[in-house]
Short mmCIF file of C-alpha atoms in Angstrom, two decimals:
data_model
loop_
_atom_site.label_atom_id
_atom_site.label_comp_id
_atom_site.label_asym_id
_atom_site.label_seq_id
_atom_site.Cartn_x
_atom_site.Cartn_y
_atom_site.Cartn_z
CA MET A 158 -18.94 -19.47 0.67
CA GLU A 159 -20.49 -17.88 -2.39
CA GLN A 160 -19.64 -14.16 -2.26
CA ASP A 161 -19.65 -14.36 1.55
CA TRP A 162 -16.64 -12.24 2.46
CA TRP A 163 -15.66 -8.60 2.82
CA GLU A 164 -12.66 -6.38 2.18
CA LYS A 165 -11.66 -6.72 5.84
CA THR A 166 -11.75 -10.51 5.43
CA VAL A 167 -9.12 -10.18 2.70
CA GLU A 168 -7.02 -7.77 4.78
CA TYR A 169 -7.10 -9.97 7.87
CA ALA A 170 -6.28 -13.12 5.91
CA PHE A 171 -3.32 -11.40 4.24
CA VAL A 172 -1.85 -9.99 7.47
CA VAL A 173 -2.14 -13.33 9.27
CA ALA A 174 -0.57 -15.21 6.34
CA ALA A 175 2.24 -12.65 6.01
CA PHE A 176 3.29 -12.92 9.65
CA GLN A 177 2.88 -16.68 9.80
CA ALA A 178 5.15 -17.00 6.77
CA GLY A 179 7.69 -14.55 8.23
CA LYS A 180 7.31 -12.30 5.18
CA CYS A 181 7.19 -8.94 6.98
CA ASP A 182 8.79 -7.17 9.93
CA LEU A 183 6.15 -4.51 10.42
CA ALA A 184 2.58 -3.76 9.38
CA ALA A 185 0.87 -0.39 9.71
CA PRO A 186 -2.86 -0.39 8.93
CA LEU A 187 -3.96 3.01 7.65
CA SER A 188 -7.30 4.78 7.95
CA GLY A 189 -8.97 8.10 7.24
CA LYS A 190 -6.75 10.67 5.51
CA HIS A 191 -3.78 8.32 5.50
CA GLU A 192 -5.71 5.51 3.82
CA ARG A 193 -7.04 7.97 1.24
CA LEU A 194 -3.50 9.15 0.49
CA VAL A 195 -1.65 5.88 0.01
CA GLY A 196 -3.74 2.77 0.66
CA ASP A 197 -5.00 0.40 3.31
CA ALA A 198 -1.72 -0.72 4.82
CA LEU A 199 2.05 -0.29 4.79
CA PHE A 200 4.27 -3.36 5.19
CA GLY A 201 8.00 -3.58 5.81
CA ALA A 202 10.39 -6.45 5.18
CA ASP A 203 14.20 -6.41 5.14
CA SER A 204 14.26 -2.58 5.36
CA ARG A 205 12.02 -2.27 2.30
CA LEU A 206 8.46 -0.93 2.12
CA VAL A 207 5.35 -2.15 0.32
CA LEU A 208 1.94 -0.45 0.00
CA ILE A 209 -1.18 -2.60 -0.20
CA GLU A 210 -4.71 -1.64 -1.19
CA PHE A 211 -7.19 -4.36 -0.24
CA LYS A 212 -10.29 -5.09 -2.28
CA ARG A 213 -13.05 -7.60 -1.68
CA ASP A 214 -12.67 -9.01 -5.19
CA ALA A 215 -11.37 -8.07 -8.63
CA GLY A 216 -14.65 -6.37 -9.52
CA GLU A 217 -13.96 -3.61 -6.99
CA ILE A 218 -10.52 -2.65 -8.33
CA PRO A 219 -11.83 -0.02 -10.81
CA THR A 220 -13.21 2.04 -7.90
CA GLU A 221 -9.64 3.26 -7.29
CA GLU A 222 -9.78 5.30 -10.51
CA SER A 223 -12.19 7.81 -8.95
CA LEU A 224 -9.52 8.91 -6.44
CA PHE A 225 -7.38 10.60 -9.10
CA HIS A 226 -7.67 13.90 -10.93
CA ASN A 227 -6.57 12.09 -14.09
CA VAL A 228 -6.04 8.34 -13.74
CA ASP A 229 -4.31 8.08 -17.14
CA GLU A 230 -1.72 10.64 -16.04
CA ALA A 231 -1.23 8.76 -12.78
CA ARG A 232 -0.66 5.50 -14.62
CA ARG A 233 1.82 7.14 -16.96
CA ASP A 234 3.83 8.78 -14.17
CA LEU A 235 3.85 5.86 -11.72
CA TRP A 236 3.53 2.86 -14.04
CA ASP A 237 6.89 1.25 -13.25
CA TYR A 238 6.69 1.31 -9.46
CA GLU A 239 6.69 -2.30 -8.27
CA HIS A 240 6.02 -1.81 -4.54
CA HIS A 241 2.36 -0.68 -4.67
CA HIS A 242 -0.16 -3.53 -4.95
CA ILE A 243 -3.82 -4.42 -4.85
CA VAL A 244 -4.64 -7.62 -2.95
CA PHE A 245 -8.09 -9.12 -3.48
CA GLY A 246 -10.07 -12.26 -2.81
CA ALA A 247 -11.48 -14.92 -5.14
CA LEU A 248 -13.09 -18.28 -4.66
CA SER A 249 -10.78 -21.20 -5.35
CA ALA A 250 -11.38 -22.95 -8.66
CA HIS A 251 -10.54 -26.26 -6.97
CA SER A 252 -12.52 -25.75 -3.76
CA PRO A 253 -15.54 -23.46 -4.13
CA MET A 254 -15.78 -23.02 -0.36
CA THR A 255 -12.19 -21.71 -0.08
CA LEU A 256 -11.20 -18.06 -0.36
CA GLU A 257 -7.88 -17.44 -2.10
CA LEU A 258 -5.89 -14.21 -2.24
CA ALA A 259 -4.37 -12.72 -5.37
CA ALA A 260 -2.27 -9.62 -6.00
CA GLU A 261 -1.34 -7.33 -8.86
CA THR A 262 0.61 -4.09 -9.14
CA TYR A 263 -1.48 -0.99 -8.54
CA PHE A 264 -0.98 0.93 -11.77
CA SER A 265 0.35 -1.57 -14.32
CA ARG A 266 -2.01 -4.36 -13.11
CA LYS A 267 0.79 -6.93 -13.37
CA PRO A 268 -0.30 -10.18 -11.62
CA ARG A 269 1.93 -11.58 -8.89
CA GLU A 270 2.61 -15.28 -8.47
CA SER A 271 0.80 -15.07 -5.13
CA ALA A 272 -0.53 -12.41 -2.78
CA LEU A 273 2.42 -12.85 -0.41
CA ALA A 274 4.84 -12.46 -3.33
CA SER A 275 3.89 -8.77 -3.36
CA LEU A 276 5.96 -8.33 -0.18
CA SER A 277 9.15 -9.13 -2.11
CA PHE A 278 8.98 -5.91 -4.15
CA GLY A 279 9.64 -3.26 -1.51
CA ILE A 280 11.48 0.04 -1.96
CA ASP A 281 13.71 1.96 0.45
CA GLY A 282 12.50 4.81 2.65
CA GLU A 283 13.80 7.62 0.46
CA GLU A 284 12.16 6.28 -2.68
CA PHE A 285 8.98 5.63 -0.70
CA ARG A 286 8.84 9.30 0.37
CA ARG A 287 9.22 10.43 -3.24
CA TYR A 288 6.49 8.06 -4.34
CA VAL A 289 4.05 9.22 -1.65
CA LYS A 290 4.58 12.86 -2.61
CA ALA A 291 4.03 12.11 -6.28
CA LEU A 292 0.97 10.01 -5.49
CA ALA A 293 -0.53 12.75 -3.31
CA ASN A 294 -0.15 15.32 -6.07
CA LEU A 295 -2.07 13.07 -8.47
CA LYS A 296 -4.94 12.28 -6.12
CA LYS A 297 -8.00 14.41 -5.49
CA GLU A 298 -7.87 16.50 -2.33
CA ASP A 299 -9.31 15.05 0.84
CA GLY A 300 -11.64 17.34 2.77
CA ARG A 301 -10.54 15.86 6.09
CA SER A 302 -7.24 17.82 6.09
CA THR A 303 -6.83 21.60 5.92
CA SER A 304 -4.48 21.44 2.95
CA GLY A 305 -6.36 18.70 1.13
CA HIS A 306 -3.26 16.46 1.27
CA ILE A 307 -1.04 15.05 3.99
CA SER A 308 2.71 14.56 3.93
CA PRO A 309 4.70 11.32 4.19
CA GLU A 310 5.61 12.36 7.74
CA ALA A 311 1.96 11.91 8.70
CA LEU A 312 2.32 8.15 8.21
CA SER A 313 3.64 8.06 11.71
CA SER A 314 2.80 4.92 13.69
CA VAL A 315 3.27 1.19 13.47
CA MET A 316 2.30 -1.93 15.41
CA SER A 317 4.56 -4.95 15.36
CA VAL A 318 2.90 -8.34 15.87
CA SER A 319 4.58 -11.68 16.47
CA GLN A 320 3.79 -14.78 14.43
CA GLU A 321 1.73 -15.95 17.42
CA GLY A 322 -0.39 -12.78 17.26
CA GLN A 323 1.22 -11.04 20.27
CA LEU A 324 1.58 -7.24 20.12
CA LEU A 325 5.32 -6.54 20.35
CA ALA A 326 5.49 -2.77 19.83
CA CYS A 327 3.42 0.30 19.04
CA LYS A 328 5.50 3.37 18.30
CA PRO A 329 6.31 6.00 15.64
CA LEU A 330 7.69 4.63 12.39
CA TYR A 331 10.85 6.71 12.75
CA ASP A 332 11.49 5.13 16.19
CA PHE A 333 10.83 1.62 14.90
CA ALA A 334 12.90 1.97 11.73
CA PRO A 335 15.06 5.13 11.87
CA GLY A 336 16.91 4.13 8.71
CA LEU A 337 13.66 4.28 6.72
CA PHE A 338 11.82 7.25 8.23
CA TYR A 339 12.66 10.73 9.44
CA GLY A 340 11.58 12.12 12.78
CA PRO A 341 9.62 15.37 12.98
CA GLU A 342 12.78 17.44 13.36
CA ARG A 343 14.08 16.48 9.90
CA ARG A 344 12.14 17.27 6.75
CA VAL A 345 12.91 16.67 3.12
CA GLU A 346 11.35 19.42 1.02
CA SER A 347 12.35 18.22 -2.44
CA THR A 348 9.68 16.78 -4.69
CA PRO A 349 10.15 14.46 -7.64
CA SER A 350 11.15 16.14 -10.85
CA PRO A 351 9.45 15.10 -14.09
CA SER A 352 12.53 13.08 -14.94
CA GLU A 353 11.93 10.91 -11.86
CA GLY A 354 8.54 9.81 -13.11
CA CYS A 355 8.07 6.49 -14.83
CA THR A 356 6.32 5.84 -18.12
CA PRO A 357 4.99 2.65 -19.64
CA SER A 358 7.32 0.86 -21.98
#
């Protein structure tokens, strides 16, 4: 299996393993503007949220740096957030034909015990909204939206899949988990103050 896999291979393997292990309640794959804003997928478990960016292997992780106006500033401001991860593939040291998944935190690059362990570090909906706003302000504008950025409210749909692979639901996030997300009629205009940012210790 020498180098014979893709980023989507990693994403599919992770989603299947997460549901088979009962590690998440919802998974929302993201694309286009939404993927550019926050990452490849949003996962929920026990009313907590985790963001995952998938990479084919560890060698592709540095490509994320090009998405930011100033990656050093982004690391400084968001260093301590534990819910945002990069999951990537690597060939097993014990079985060269086996693909294994690994995970590390997005900004601090802290390795997790396993890829699925990343799902144990979720944050609540309110903190997630603050993080997304801060992240959007640090990223380069995306030409696919009129403002260059999109709001957390734009992360609006989710599919729920059973452990057997059956589609259980497809609906807005605020219908699926009203305690975590606001509907379109309710907006939170506040943005994180500098004091809410995190710095490396």
